[in-house]
Coordinates of C-alpha atoms in Angstrom, one line a residue:
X1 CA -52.9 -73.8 62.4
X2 CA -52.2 -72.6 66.0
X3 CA -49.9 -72.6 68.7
X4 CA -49.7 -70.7 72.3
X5 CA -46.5 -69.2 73.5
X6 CA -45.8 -68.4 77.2
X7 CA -44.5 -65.0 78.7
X8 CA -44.8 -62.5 82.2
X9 CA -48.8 -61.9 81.8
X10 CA -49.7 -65.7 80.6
X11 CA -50.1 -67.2 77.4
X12 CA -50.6 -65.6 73.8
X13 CA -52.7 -67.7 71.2
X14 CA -51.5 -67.5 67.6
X15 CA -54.0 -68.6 64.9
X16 CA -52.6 -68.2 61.2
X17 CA -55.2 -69.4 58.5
X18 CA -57.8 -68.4 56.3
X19 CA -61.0 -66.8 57.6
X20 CA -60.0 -66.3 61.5
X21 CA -62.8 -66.1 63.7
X22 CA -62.9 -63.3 65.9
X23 CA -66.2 -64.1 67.7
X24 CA -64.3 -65.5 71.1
X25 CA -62.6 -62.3 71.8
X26 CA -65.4 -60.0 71.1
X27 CA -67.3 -59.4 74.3
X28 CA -66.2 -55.7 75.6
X29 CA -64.6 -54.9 72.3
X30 CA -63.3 -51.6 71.1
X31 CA -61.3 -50.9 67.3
X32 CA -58.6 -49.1 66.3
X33 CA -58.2 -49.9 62.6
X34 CA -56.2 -48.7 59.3
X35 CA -57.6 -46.4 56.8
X36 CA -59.5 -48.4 54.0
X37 CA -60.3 -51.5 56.1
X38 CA -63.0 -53.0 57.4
X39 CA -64.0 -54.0 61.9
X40 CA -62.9 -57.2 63.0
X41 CA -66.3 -57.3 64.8
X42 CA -69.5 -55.3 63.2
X43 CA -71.2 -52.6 66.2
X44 CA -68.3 -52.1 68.3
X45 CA -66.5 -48.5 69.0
X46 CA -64.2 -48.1 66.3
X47 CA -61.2 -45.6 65.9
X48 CA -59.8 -45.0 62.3
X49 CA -56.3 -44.1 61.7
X50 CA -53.9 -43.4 58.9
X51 CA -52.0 -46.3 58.6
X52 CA -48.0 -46.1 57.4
X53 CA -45.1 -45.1 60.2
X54 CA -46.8 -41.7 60.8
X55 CA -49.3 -43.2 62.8
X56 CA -46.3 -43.9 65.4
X57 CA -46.7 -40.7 66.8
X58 CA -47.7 -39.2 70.4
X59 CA -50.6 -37.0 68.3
X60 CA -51.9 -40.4 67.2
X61 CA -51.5 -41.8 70.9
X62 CA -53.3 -39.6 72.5
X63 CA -56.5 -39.9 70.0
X64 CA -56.4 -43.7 70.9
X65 CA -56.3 -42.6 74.8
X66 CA -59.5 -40.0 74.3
X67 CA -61.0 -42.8 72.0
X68 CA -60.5 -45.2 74.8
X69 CA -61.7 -42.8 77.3
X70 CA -64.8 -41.4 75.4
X71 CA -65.9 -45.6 74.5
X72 CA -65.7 -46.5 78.3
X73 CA -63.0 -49.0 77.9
X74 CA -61.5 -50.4 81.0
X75 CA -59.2 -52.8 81.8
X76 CA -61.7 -55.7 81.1
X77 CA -61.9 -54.1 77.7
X78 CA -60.3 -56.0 74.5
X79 CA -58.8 -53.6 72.2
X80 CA -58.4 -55.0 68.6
X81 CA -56.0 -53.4 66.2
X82 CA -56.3 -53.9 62.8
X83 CA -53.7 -52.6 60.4
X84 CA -50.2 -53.1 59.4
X85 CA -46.6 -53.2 61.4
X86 CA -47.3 -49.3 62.8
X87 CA -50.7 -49.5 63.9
X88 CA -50.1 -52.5 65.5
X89 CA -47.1 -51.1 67.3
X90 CA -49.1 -47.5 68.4
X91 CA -51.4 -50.6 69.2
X92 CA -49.6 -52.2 71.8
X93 CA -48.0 -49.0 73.5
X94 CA -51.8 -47.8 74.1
X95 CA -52.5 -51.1 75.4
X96 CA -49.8 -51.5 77.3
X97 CA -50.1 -48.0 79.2
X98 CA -53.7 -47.1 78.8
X99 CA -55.3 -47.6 82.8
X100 CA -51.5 -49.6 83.2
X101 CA -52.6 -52.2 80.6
X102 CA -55.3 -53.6 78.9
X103 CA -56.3 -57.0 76.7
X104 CA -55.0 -56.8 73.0
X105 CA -56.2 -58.7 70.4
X106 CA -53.4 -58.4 67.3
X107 CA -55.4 -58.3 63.5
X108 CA -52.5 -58.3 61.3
X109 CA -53.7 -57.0 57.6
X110 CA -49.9 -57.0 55.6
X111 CA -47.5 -60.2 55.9
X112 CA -44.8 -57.9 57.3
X113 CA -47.2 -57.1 60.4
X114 CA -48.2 -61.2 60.3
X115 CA -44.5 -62.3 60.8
X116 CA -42.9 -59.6 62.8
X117 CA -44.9 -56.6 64.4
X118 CA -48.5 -58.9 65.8
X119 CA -45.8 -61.1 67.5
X120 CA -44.0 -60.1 70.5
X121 CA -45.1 -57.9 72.9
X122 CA -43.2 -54.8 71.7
X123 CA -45.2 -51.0 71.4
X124 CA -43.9 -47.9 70.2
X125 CA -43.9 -44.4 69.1
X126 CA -41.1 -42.1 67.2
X127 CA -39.9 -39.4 68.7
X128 CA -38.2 -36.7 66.3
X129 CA -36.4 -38.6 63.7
X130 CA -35.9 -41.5 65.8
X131 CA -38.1 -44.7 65.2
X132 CA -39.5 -46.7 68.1
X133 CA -37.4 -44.2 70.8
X134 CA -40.3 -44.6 73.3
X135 CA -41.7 -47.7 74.0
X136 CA -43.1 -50.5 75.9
X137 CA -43.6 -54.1 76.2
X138 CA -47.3 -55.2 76.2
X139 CA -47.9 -58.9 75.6
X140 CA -51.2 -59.8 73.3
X141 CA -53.8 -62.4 74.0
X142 CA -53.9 -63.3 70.7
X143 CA -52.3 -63.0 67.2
X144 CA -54.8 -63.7 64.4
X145 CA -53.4 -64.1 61.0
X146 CA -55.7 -64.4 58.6
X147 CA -54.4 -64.5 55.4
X148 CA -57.7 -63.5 53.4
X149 CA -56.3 -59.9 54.5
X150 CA -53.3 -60.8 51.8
X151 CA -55.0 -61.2 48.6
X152 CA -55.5 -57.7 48.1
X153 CA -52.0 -56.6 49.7
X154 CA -50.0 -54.4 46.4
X155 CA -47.4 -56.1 45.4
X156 CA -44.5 -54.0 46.3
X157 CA -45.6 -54.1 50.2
X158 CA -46.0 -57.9 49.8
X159 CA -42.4 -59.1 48.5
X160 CA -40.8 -56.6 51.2
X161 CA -42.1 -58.6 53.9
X162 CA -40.0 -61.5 52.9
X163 CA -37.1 -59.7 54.1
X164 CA -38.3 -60.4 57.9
X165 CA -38.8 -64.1 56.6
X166 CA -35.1 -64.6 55.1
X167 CA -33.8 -63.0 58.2
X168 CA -35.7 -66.1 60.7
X169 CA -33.7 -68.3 58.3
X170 CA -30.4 -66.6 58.2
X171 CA -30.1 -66.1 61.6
X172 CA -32.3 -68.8 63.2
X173 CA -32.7 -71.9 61.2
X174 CA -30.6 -72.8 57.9
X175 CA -33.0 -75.4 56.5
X176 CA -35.7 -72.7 56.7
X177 CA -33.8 -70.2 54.6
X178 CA -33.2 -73.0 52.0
X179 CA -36.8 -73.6 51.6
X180 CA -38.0 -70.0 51.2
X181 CA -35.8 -69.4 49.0
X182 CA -36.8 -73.0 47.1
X183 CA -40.3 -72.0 47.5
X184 CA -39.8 -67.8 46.4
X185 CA -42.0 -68.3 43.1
X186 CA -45.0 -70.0 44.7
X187 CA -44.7 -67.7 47.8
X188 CA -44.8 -64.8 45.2
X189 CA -47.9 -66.6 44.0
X190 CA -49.3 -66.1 46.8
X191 CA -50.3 -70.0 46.8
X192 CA -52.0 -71.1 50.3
X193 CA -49.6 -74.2 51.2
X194 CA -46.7 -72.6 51.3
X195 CA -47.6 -68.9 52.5
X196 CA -49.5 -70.8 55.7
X197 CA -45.8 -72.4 56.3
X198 CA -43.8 -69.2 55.7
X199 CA -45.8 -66.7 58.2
X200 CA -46.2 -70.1 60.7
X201 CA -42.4 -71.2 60.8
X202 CA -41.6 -67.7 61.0
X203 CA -43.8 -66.5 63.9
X204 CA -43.0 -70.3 65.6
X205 CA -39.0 -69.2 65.5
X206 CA -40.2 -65.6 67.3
X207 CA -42.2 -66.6 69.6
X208 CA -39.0 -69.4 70.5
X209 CA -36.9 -66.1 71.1
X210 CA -39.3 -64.4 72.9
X211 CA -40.1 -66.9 75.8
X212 CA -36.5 -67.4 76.3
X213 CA -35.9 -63.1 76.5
X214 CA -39.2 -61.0 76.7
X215 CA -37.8 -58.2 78.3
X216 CA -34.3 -58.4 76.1
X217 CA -32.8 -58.8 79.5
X218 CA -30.5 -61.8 78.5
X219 CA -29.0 -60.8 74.9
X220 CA -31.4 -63.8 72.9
X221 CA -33.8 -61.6 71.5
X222 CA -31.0 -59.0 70.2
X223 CA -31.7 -61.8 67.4
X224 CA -34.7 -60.3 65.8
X225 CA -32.7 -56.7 65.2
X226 CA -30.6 -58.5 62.6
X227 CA -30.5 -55.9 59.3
X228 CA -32.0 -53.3 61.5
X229 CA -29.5 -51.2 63.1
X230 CA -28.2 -49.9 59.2
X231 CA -32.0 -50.7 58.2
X232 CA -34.0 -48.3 60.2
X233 CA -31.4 -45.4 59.7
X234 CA -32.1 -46.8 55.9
X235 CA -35.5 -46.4 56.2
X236 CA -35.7 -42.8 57.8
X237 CA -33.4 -41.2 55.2
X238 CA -34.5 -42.8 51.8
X239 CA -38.3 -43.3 52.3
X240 CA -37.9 -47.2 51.8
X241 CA -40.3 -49.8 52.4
X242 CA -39.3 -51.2 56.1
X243 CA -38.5 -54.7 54.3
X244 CA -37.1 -52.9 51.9
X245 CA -34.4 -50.9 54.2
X246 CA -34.2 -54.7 56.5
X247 CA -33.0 -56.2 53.2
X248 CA -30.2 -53.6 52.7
X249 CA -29.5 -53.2 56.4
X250 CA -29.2 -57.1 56.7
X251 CA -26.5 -57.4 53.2
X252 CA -24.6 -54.0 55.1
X253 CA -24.6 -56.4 58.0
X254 CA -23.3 -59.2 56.8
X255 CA -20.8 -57.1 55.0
X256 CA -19.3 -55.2 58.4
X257 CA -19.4 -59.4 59.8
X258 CA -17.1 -60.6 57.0
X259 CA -15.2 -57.4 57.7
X260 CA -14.8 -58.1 61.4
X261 CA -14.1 -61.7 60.4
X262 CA -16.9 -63.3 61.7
X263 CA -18.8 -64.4 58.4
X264 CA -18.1 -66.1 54.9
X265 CA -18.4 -64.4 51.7
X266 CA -20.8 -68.2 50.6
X267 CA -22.9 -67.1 53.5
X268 CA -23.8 -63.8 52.4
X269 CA -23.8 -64.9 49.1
X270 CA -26.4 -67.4 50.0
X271 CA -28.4 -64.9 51.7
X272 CA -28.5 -62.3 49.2
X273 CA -29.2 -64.8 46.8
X274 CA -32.6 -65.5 48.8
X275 CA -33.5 -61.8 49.0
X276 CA -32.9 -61.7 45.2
X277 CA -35.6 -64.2 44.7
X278 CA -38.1 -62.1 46.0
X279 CA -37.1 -58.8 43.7
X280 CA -35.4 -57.3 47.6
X281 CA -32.7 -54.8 47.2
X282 CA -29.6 -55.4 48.5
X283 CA -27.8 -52.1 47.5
X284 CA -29.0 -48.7 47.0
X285 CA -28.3 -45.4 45.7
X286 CA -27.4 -42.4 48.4
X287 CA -25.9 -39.3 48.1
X288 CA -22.7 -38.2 50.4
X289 CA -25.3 -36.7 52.5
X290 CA -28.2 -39.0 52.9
X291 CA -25.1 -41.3 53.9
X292 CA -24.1 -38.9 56.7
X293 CA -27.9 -38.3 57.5
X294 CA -28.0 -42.7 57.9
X295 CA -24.8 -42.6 59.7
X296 CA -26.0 -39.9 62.5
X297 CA -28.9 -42.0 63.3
X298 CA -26.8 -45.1 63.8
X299 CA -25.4 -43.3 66.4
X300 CA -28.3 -42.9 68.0
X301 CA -29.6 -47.0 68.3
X302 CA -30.8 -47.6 71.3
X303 CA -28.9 -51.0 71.4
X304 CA -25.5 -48.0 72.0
X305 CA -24.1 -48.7 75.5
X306 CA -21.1 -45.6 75.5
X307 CA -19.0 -46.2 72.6
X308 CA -20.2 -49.3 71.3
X309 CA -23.6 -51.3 69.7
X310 CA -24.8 -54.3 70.9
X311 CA -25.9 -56.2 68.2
X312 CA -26.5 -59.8 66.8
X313 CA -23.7 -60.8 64.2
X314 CA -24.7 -63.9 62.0
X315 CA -21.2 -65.9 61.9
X316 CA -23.1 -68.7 59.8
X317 CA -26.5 -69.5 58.2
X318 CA -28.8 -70.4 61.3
X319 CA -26.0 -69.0 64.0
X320 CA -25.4 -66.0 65.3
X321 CA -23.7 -64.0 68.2
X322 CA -24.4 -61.2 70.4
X323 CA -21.7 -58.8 70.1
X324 CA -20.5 -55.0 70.7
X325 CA -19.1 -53.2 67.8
X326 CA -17.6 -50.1 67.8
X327 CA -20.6 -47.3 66.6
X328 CA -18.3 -46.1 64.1
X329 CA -17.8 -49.4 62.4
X330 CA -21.6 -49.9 62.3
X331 CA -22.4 -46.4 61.2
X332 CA -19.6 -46.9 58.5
X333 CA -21.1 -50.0 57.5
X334 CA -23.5 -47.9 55.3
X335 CA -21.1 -47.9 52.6
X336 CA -21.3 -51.3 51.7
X337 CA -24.5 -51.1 49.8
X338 CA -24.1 -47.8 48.4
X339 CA -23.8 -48.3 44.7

């Protein structure tokens, strides 16, 4: 299955399927790949890096610039990246500003990278205890998802990435969220049919978002931060899984939405509900620090415009709005999911 999605520097081919063929983009090719796996292409230049959010850093940056600079690569050069949601991330942002851009060829290896991170055009690095403070946007030439990279994937890592999937469906498309949740057991299964039609619908409902707002100059793709302003503070301070912390961070969500009145407690019952399926958390234990710690870092979102956070509020399943909430309320929303 494949589709193309347009943007600022052309057109992006997305291929999701079993046993991807990487020959077409392999002329000038250099690697950058996670720990443990194997080239896209055999002979090529090839970089090996730790995978995890640690690799988000400007140390690992600037070993992908001497790599770059030591293989020759130019600006007719095709960097792949092949790893999970970080790599592909320190990906882009070396892409994007290595000799003011390069071709990128996205290798997604973990379902979480196949429905969020290879899709989108967005690089980064953390700075200090801040994820994805420094950044750029960097639009592939393609996304390959082969999901022959998923039968080995450890379980725990697997089911998180459902959390990005639920939130396409709660915020994007009710009917959607209604089927993954239907379908949690054989998508647990791992079964063929049904994970080609969770990782395509998902990355179809992105790449809809991110024609209509590459740049996040118009509010639209705000979207895709739903469960992530509580989720990534979430993440930093209690070492979660990132669709671990998105689960919680989406349920704290929906929680300060009902609060603000913009929600139904059958909505976020509904969504739970589909998190549930795949063994997400929706609450989590914190001390009175951590929960300070989480709070600190909301207030330092880069969606913060003065006293207030722009973020998307879902007001029903499949509708949401883009609103500015006071940064207390959102940092206090932490307490919603604190057992």
């Amino acid at each position: 299955m494949r589709f193309f999605y347009r943007h600022s520097r052309g057109v992006t081919e997305v291929v999701v399927g079993r046993g991807v063929s990487y020959a077409e983009w392999a002329e000038r090719a250099v690697a950058i790949i996670e720990e443990g796996l194997r080239p896209p292409v055999a002979g090529i230049p090839t970089l090996v890096l730790r995978g995890g959010e640690d690799v988000k850093s400007l140390e690992a940056l600037t070993k992908v610039y001497s790599f770059l600079a030591e293989a020759g690569a130019d600006r007719s050069t095709t960097l792949f990246a092949v790893g999970g949601g970080a790599l592909l991330d320190l990906a882009t942002f070396a892409a994007g500003t290595y000799m003011r851009g390069m071709r990128l060829v996205q290798v997604p290896t973990t379902l979480l990278a196949m429905v969020d991170a290879a899709l989108g055009g967005k690089g980064a690095v953390d700075w200090g205890p801040v994820k994805n403070l420094v950044g750029v946007f960097h639009q592939p030439a393609a996304v390959l998802c082969d999901l022959t990279w998923l039968d080995t994937l450890p379980e725990r890592v697997y089911r998180s990435a459902f959390a990005e999937v639920v939130k396409y469906g709660a915020a994007l498309d009710e009917e959607f969220l209604r089927w993954t949740a239907e379908h949690a057991d054989a998508l647990l299964r791992r079964e063929e049919e049904a994970l080609l039609r969770a990782v395509y619908r998902s990355l179809k409902l992105k790449a809809q978002v991110v024609e209509a707002d590459e740049f996040e100059e118009r509010g639209i793709r705000n979207v895709l931060n739903v469960g992530h302003t509580v989720g990534h503070a979430i993440e930093r301070v209690l070492g979660l899984l990132h669709g671990e912390a998105v689960s919680v961070g989406m349920a704290a969500e929906l929680r300060l939405a009902h609060q603000l009145g913009y929600i139904k407690e059958a909505d976020i019952d509904q969504v739970e509900g589909a998190l549930g399926k795949f063994g997400l958390p929706v609450r989590v234990e914190a001390t009175a620090e951590q929960l300070e710690k989480a709070a600190s870092l909301i207030r330092y979102d880069k969606k913060r415009r003065g006293g207030y956070i722009y973020m998307p509020i879902v007001v029903r399943i499949g509708r949401w709005v883009l609103e500015k909430v006071k940064v207390e309320e959102v940092a206090s929303a932490v307490r919603y999911v604190v057992y």
